[in-house]
Coordinates of N, CA and C in Angstrom, one line a residue:
M1 N 37.4 254.3 79.1 CA 37.6 255.0 77.9 C 38.5 255.7 77.0
C2 N 37.7 255.7 75.8 CA 39.3 256.4 75.1 C 38.9 257.6 75.2
T3 N 40.7 258.1 75.1 CA 40.3 259.3 74.5 C 41.8 260.3 73.2
F4 N 41.2 260.5 72.8 CA 41.6 261.2 71.7 C 42.9 262.1 71.7
I5 N 43.8 262.4 71.7 CA 44.6 263.6 71.8 C 44.9 264.3 70.2
V6 N 44.7 266.0 70.2 CA 45.1 266.5 69.6 C 46.0 267.4 69.5
V7 N 47.1 267.5 68.2 CA 48.1 268.4 68.9 C 47.7 269.4 66.6
P8 N 47.0 270.7 67.6 CA 46.7 271.7 67.0 C 47.7 271.9 65.5
D9 N 48.8 272.5 65.8 CA 49.9 272.7 64.7 C 50.2 271.6 63.3
T10 N 50.4 270.0 64.2 CA 50.6 268.9 63.5 C 49.7 268.4 63.1
K11 N 48.4 268.7 63.7 CA 47.4 267.8 63.7 C 47.7 266.4 63.5
I12 N 48.0 265.6 64.5 CA 48.6 264.2 64.6 C 47.5 264.0 65.9
V13 N 46.8 262.6 65.7 CA 45.9 262.2 66.2 C 46.3 261.1 67.2
Y14 N 46.4 260.9 68.8 CA 46.6 260.0 69.7 C 45.7 259.6 70.3
R15 N 45.8 258.4 69.8 CA 44.6 257.3 70.5 C 45.3 256.7 72.2
T16 N 44.5 257.0 73.5 CA 45.7 256.7 74.2 C 44.6 256.2 76.0
S17 N 44.8 255.5 76.7 CA 44.2 255.5 77.5 C 44.5 256.2 78.7
A18 N 44.0 255.9 80.2 CA 44.4 257.0 81.4 C 45.5 256.1 81.6
K19 N 46.0 255.3 81.3 CA 47.5 254.6 81.8 C 48.4 255.0 80.8
H20 N 48.2 255.6 79.8 CA 49.6 256.1 78.5 C 49.4 257.7 78.8
W21 N 48.2 258.6 79.3 CA 48.4 259.6 79.8 C 49.8 260.5 79.9
L22 N 50.7 260.2 81.6 CA 51.8 260.9 81.2 C 52.4 260.9 80.5
S23 N 53.2 259.6 80.5 CA 54.2 259.3 79.4 C 53.9 260.2 78.4
L24 N 52.7 259.7 77.7 CA 52.4 260.9 76.6 C 52.3 262.5 76.7
L25 N 51.7 263.0 77.9 CA 52.3 265.1 78.2 C 53.6 265.1 78.1
R26 N 54.7 264.1 78.9 CA 55.9 264.5 78.8 C 56.4 265.0 77.4
R27 N 55.8 263.9 76.2 CA 56.2 264.6 75.5 C 55.6 265.6 74.7
L28 N 54.8 265.5 75.1 CA 54.0 266.8 74.0 C 54.0 268.3 74.7
D29 N 53.8 269.2 74.1 CA 53.6 270.6 75.0 C 52.4 270.1 75.2
A30 N 52.0 270.9 76.4 CA 50.3 270.4 76.9 C 49.8 271.6 77.0
E31 N 50.6 272.9 76.5 CA 49.3 274.0 76.2 C 49.2 274.1 74.7
R32 N 49.5 273.3 74.0 CA 48.8 273.4 72.9 C 48.5 271.8 72.7
V33 N 47.8 271.3 73.1 CA 47.2 270.0 73.1 C 45.5 270.0 73.5
T34 N 44.6 269.9 72.7 CA 43.7 269.3 72.5 C 43.1 268.5 73.0
A35 N 42.0 267.5 73.9 CA 41.4 266.2 74.4 C 40.1 265.6 74.0
F36 N 40.0 265.2 72.9 CA 38.5 265.0 72.9 C 37.9 263.6 72.8
S37 N 36.6 263.3 73.4 CA 36.6 262.0 73.2 C 35.3 262.0 72.1
D38 N 34.8 263.1 71.8 CA 34.3 263.2 70.8 C 34.4 263.1 69.4
F39 N 33.9 262.4 68.7 CA 34.6 261.4 66.9 C 34.5 262.7 66.2
R40 N 33.1 263.2 66.0 CA 32.9 264.3 65.2 C 33.6 265.4 65.8
A41 N 34.4 265.5 66.8 CA 35.0 266.8 66.7 C 36.2 266.6 66.5
I42 N 36.7 265.3 66.4 CA 38.2 265.2 65.8 C 37.9 265.3 64.0
F43 N 36.7 264.9 64.2 CA 36.6 264.8 62.0 C 36.9 266.3 61.9
Q44 N 36.0 267.6 62.9 CA 36.1 269.0 62.0 C 37.8 269.1 62.7
K45 N 38.2 268.9 64.0 CA 39.3 269.6 63.7 C 40.4 269.1 62.9
C46 N 40.5 267.5 62.6 CA 41.7 267.2 61.6 C 41.7 266.9 60.5
G47 N 40.5 266.6 60.3 CA 40.0 266.4 58.9 C 39.8 265.1 58.4
I48 N 39.7 264.5 57.3 CA 39.5 263.6 56.3 C 40.1 262.1 56.6
V49 N 41.8 263.0 56.4 CA 42.7 262.0 57.3 C 42.6 261.2 58.0
A50 N 42.4 262.1 58.7 CA 42.8 261.8 61.1 C 40.7 260.9 60.6
Y51 N 40.1 261.3 60.3 CA 38.4 260.3 60.3 C 39.4 259.0 59.7
F52 N 39.7 258.6 58.1 CA 40.2 257.5 58.1 C 41.2 256.9 58.3
F53 N 41.9 257.5 59.2 CA 43.1 256.5 60.1 C 42.2 256.2 61.2
N54 N 41.7 256.4 61.7 CA 40.7 255.9 62.9 C 39.7 255.6 62.6
W55 N 39.4 254.9 61.8 CA 38.0 254.1 60.8 C 39.0 253.2 60.7
M56 N 40.3 252.9 60.4 CA 41.1 251.7 60.3 C 41.1 251.0 61.2
R57 N 41.3 251.7 62.5 CA 41.6 251.4 63.8 C 40.5 250.6 64.4
V58 N 39.3 251.3 64.3 CA 37.9 250.5 64.5 C 37.6 249.1 63.4
V59 N 37.9 249.2 62.3 CA 37.7 248.1 61.6 C 38.7 247.0 62.5
Q60 N 40.0 247.5 62.1 CA 40.7 246.5 62.9 C 40.5 245.9 64.0
E61 N 40.1 246.5 64.9 CA 40.0 246.0 65.9 C 38.6 245.8 66.6
Q62 N 38.1 246.0 65.5 CA 36.4 245.8 66.4 C 36.2 244.0 65.7
L63 N 36.5 244.3 64.3 CA 35.9 243.1 63.3 C 36.9 241.9 63.3
P64 N 37.0 240.7 63.7 CA 37.8 239.7 63.8 C 38.2 238.8 62.3
L65 N 38.4 239.8 61.2 CA 38.2 239.5 59.9 C 39.2 238.6 59.7
Q66 N 39.3 237.5 59.4 CA 40.4 236.7 59.1 C 40.6 236.4 57.4
N67 N 39.5 237.1 56.7 CA 39.5 236.4 54.7 C 39.6 237.4 54.6
S68 N 41.5 237.9 54.0 CA 41.8 239.1 53.2 C 41.1 239.8 52.3
V69 N 39.7 239.3 51.5 CA 39.2 239.7 50.8 C 37.8 240.7 51.5
H70 N 37.7 240.8 52.9 CA 37.0 240.9 53.5 C 37.1 242.5 53.8
I71 N 38.3 242.6 53.7 CA 39.4 243.7 54.8 C 39.4 244.4 53.8
K72 N 40.2 243.7 52.4 CA 40.3 244.6 50.9 C 38.9 245.1 50.5
N73 N 38.0 245.0 51.0 CA 36.6 245.2 50.6 C 36.5 246.9 51.1
I74 N 36.2 246.5 52.4 CA 36.4 247.2 53.6 C 37.4 248.8 53.2
M75 N 38.5 248.6 52.9 CA 39.7 249.4 53.0 C 39.7 250.0 51.7
I76 N 39.0 249.3 50.6 CA 38.4 250.0 49.3 C 37.4 251.3 49.4
I77 N 36.9 250.8 50.2 CA 35.5 251.8 50.1 C 35.8 252.8 51.1
L78 N 36.7 252.7 52.8 CA 37.3 253.5 53.4 C 38.0 254.8 52.3
K79 N 39.1 254.2 51.3 CA 40.0 255.1 50.5 C 38.9 255.5 49.5
Y80 N 37.5 255.2 49.3 CA 36.8 256.0 48.1 C 36.3 257.2 49.4
Q81 N 35.4 256.4 49.6 CA 35.1 258.0 50.9 C 36.8 259.2 51.2
C82 N 38.0 258.8 51.2 CA 38.1 260.0 51.3 C 38.7 260.9 50.8
R83 N 39.1 260.1 49.4 CA 39.2 260.8 48.0 C 38.0 261.1 47.7
M84 N 37.1 261.2 47.9 CA 35.3 261.7 48.3 C 35.3 262.9 48.7
G85 N 36.7 263.3 49.9 CA 36.2 263.8 50.8 C 35.1 264.1 52.2
R86 N 34.4 263.0 52.2 CA 33.3 263.2 52.6 C 33.2 261.9 53.4
P87 N 33.0 262.5 54.7 CA 33.3 261.0 55.7 C 32.2 259.9 55.7
L88 N 32.0 258.8 56.0 CA 31.2 257.9 56.2 C 29.9 257.8 56.8
P89 N 28.9 257.8 56.4 CA 27.6 257.7 57.1 C 28.1 257.6 58.8
L90 N 27.4 258.1 59.7 CA 27.1 257.9 60.6 C 25.9 257.4 60.9
T91 N 24.6 257.6 61.0 CA 23.4 257.1 61.0 C 22.1 256.3 59.4
R92 N 21.7 255.5 59.7 CA 21.4 255.1 58.6 C 20.3 255.8 58.1
D93 N 19.6 256.9 58.7 CA 18.5 257.4 58.1 C 19.0 258.7 57.4
G94 N 20.3 259.2 58.0 CA 21.1 260.2 57.4 C 21.4 259.2 55.8
L95 N 21.8 258.3 56.1 CA 21.9 257.8 54.9 C 21.2 257.6 53.2
T96 N 19.8 256.6 54.1 CA 19.6 256.5 52.9 C 18.4 257.8 52.3
K97 N 18.3 259.0 53.1 CA 17.2 260.2 53.1 C 18.1 261.0 52.1
N98 N 19.6 261.0 51.8 CA 20.8 261.8 51.3 C 19.8 261.3 49.3
P99 N 20.1 262.6 48.9 CA 20.0 262.5 47.4 C 20.7 262.3 46.8
E100 N 21.6 262.8 47.0 CA 23.6 262.4 46.6 C 24.3 261.4 46.2
R101 N 23.4 260.5 47.3 CA 24.5 259.4 47.7 C 24.2 258.3 46.4
S102 N 24.7 257.3 45.6 CA 24.2 256.5 44.6 C 24.0 255.3 46.0
P103 N 23.3 254.5 44.9 CA 22.6 253.3 45.4 C 24.0 252.3 45.9
L104 N 25.0 252.0 44.8 CA 25.8 251.9 44.9 C 26.6 252.1 46.5
E105 N 26.8 253.8 46.6 CA 27.3 253.9 47.5 C 27.1 253.5 49.1
I106 N 25.6 254.0 48.9 CA 24.3 253.2 50.0 C 24.6 252.2 50.6
L107 N 24.2 250.6 49.4 CA 25.2 249.5 49.7 C 26.6 249.0 49.9
S108 N 27.6 249.8 49.3 CA 28.8 249.7 49.7 C 28.9 249.3 51.6
S109 N 28.3 250.9 51.5 CA 28.9 251.1 53.2 C 28.3 250.1 54.1
E110 N 26.5 250.5 54.3 CA 25.3 250.4 55.2 C 25.5 248.4 55.0
A111 N 25.4 247.7 53.8 CA 25.4 246.6 54.0 C 26.3 245.8 54.9
W112 N 27.7 245.7 54.7 CA 28.7 245.6 56.1 C 28.1 246.0 57.0
K113 N 27.8 247.2 57.0 CA 27.5 248.0 58.7 C 26.5 247.2 59.4
R114 N 25.6 246.6 58.5 CA 24.8 246.0 59.0 C 24.8 244.1 59.7
N115 N 25.9 243.8 58.5 CA 26.7 242.6 58.9 C 27.1 242.5 60.3
C116 N 28.2 243.9 60.1 CA 29.3 243.9 61.4 C 28.7 244.0 62.9
A117 N 27.1 244.6 62.5 CA 26.2 244.8 63.7 C 25.6 243.3 64.3
H118 N 25.6 243.0 63.2 CA 25.1 241.4 63.1 C 25.8 240.5 64.0
M119 N 27.2 240.3 63.1 CA 28.0 239.6 64.1 C 28.5 239.8 65.1
C120 N 28.2 241.0 65.2 CA 28.7 241.2 67.0 C 27.4 240.9 67.8
M121 N 26.1 241.0 67.5 CA 25.5 240.8 68.7 C 25.6 239.4 68.9
E122 N 25.6 238.6 67.7 CA 26.2 237.7 68.3 C 27.3 236.3 68.2
A123 N 27.9 236.8 68.4 CA 29.4 237.0 69.2 C 29.4 237.6 70.2
L124 N 28.7 237.9 71.3 CA 29.1 238.9 73.1 C 30.8 238.8 72.9
S125 N 31.3 238.2 72.8 CA 32.6 238.7 73.4 C 33.2 239.9 72.8
V126 N 32.4 240.7 71.5 CA 33.5 242.4 71.3 C 32.4 243.1 71.8
Q127 N 32.9 243.6 72.9 CA 32.2 244.9 73.0 C 32.4 246.6 72.5
V128 N 31.3 246.9 72.1 CA 31.6 248.0 71.9 C 31.6 249.1 72.9
T129 N 32.6 249.8 73.1 CA 32.2 250.4 74.3 C 32.7 252.1 74.1
H130 N 33.1 252.5 72.9 CA 34.0 253.7 72.0 C 33.2 254.1 71.7
S131 N 32.9 255.8 71.6 CA 32.0 256.6 70.9 C 31.9 256.3 69.3
T132 N 33.7 256.0 68.8 CA 33.5 255.2 67.9 C 33.1 254.4 67.0
E133 N 32.7 253.3 68.0 CA 32.5 252.1 67.7 C 31.1 252.3 67.5
K134 N 30.1 253.0 68.7 CA 29.0 253.0 69.3 C 28.3 253.6 68.1
M135 N 28.9 254.8 67.0 CA 28.4 255.5 66.2 C 28.5 254.1 65.0
F136 N 29.4 253.6 64.5 CA 29.9 252.7 63.2 C 28.9 252.0 63.5
F137 N 28.8 250.9 64.9 CA 27.2 250.2 64.8 C 26.2 250.8 65.1
G138 N 25.5 252.3 64.6 CA 24.5 252.4 64.1 C 23.3 252.8 65.3
Q139 N 24.6 253.4 66.3 CA 23.7 254.4 67.6 C 23.9 255.5 67.6
Q140 N 23.2 256.4 67.7 CA 23.7 257.9 67.9 C 23.1 258.3 68.9
F141 N 23.4 259.8 69.6 CA 23.7 260.9 70.6 C 21.9 260.9 70.7
R142 N 21.7 260.8 72.5 CA 20.4 261.6 72.8 C 20.6 262.8 73.5
E143 N 19.6 263.6 73.1 CA 20.0 265.2 72.8 C 20.0 265.4 74.0
G144 N 20.5 266.9 75.0 CA 20.2 266.9 76.0 C 21.1 265.8 77.5
T145 N 22.0 264.8 77.2 CA 22.1 264.0 78.0 C 23.8 263.8 77.8
G146 N 24.2 265.0 77.1 CA 26.3 264.6 77.3 C 26.7 263.8 76.6
Y147 N 25.9 263.3 75.5 CA 26.3 262.5 74.7 C 26.2 261.0 75.3
D148 N 25.9 260.6 75.6 CA 25.0 259.4 75.7 C 24.5 258.4 74.4
F149 N 24.7 257.6 74.6 CA 24.1 256.8 73.1 C 22.8 256.1 73.3
C150 N 21.8 255.8 72.4 CA 20.8 255.2 72.2 C 20.8 254.6 70.9
L151 N 19.9 253.3 70.9 CA 19.9 252.6 69.2 C 18.9 253.3 68.5
L152 N 19.4 253.4 67.2 CA 18.7 253.9 66.5 C 17.5 253.3 66.1
N153 N 16.5 253.4 65.9 CA 14.8 252.9 65.7 C 15.3 252.3 64.0
K154 N 14.5 250.5 64.0 CA 14.5 249.9 63.1 C 14.1 250.6 61.4

């Protein structure tokens, strides 16, 4: 399981696994470190910049994009969302029901997200395990289950 470590004063987000815990905590002041595995908590704590760079990690790790045109288009969308100061939508319903979103914005983020989910269903070698990737591929929290995930209705 992936854990994000946030240092409040400098707002640095570290992505780490269990084997990297000891070496990382030796270099940081443990009293000022807060650990999160919930991506929404990371966004609230660190803001849009940390959100943007963690989305870049999801894109780079989960999508085997050999074509530079596709990765360039995705980066343009992410940078646009970063400039707007609003995160990418986490659910399909929240995206389509919001009247403030333009059809271009809906198409630019939703179409390639569905394509990526379709690619991952066909290529079972890509595992979706982290909370970030689960939200990215169209899943949501089940209330009252301690942040377990379930698939969204089509």
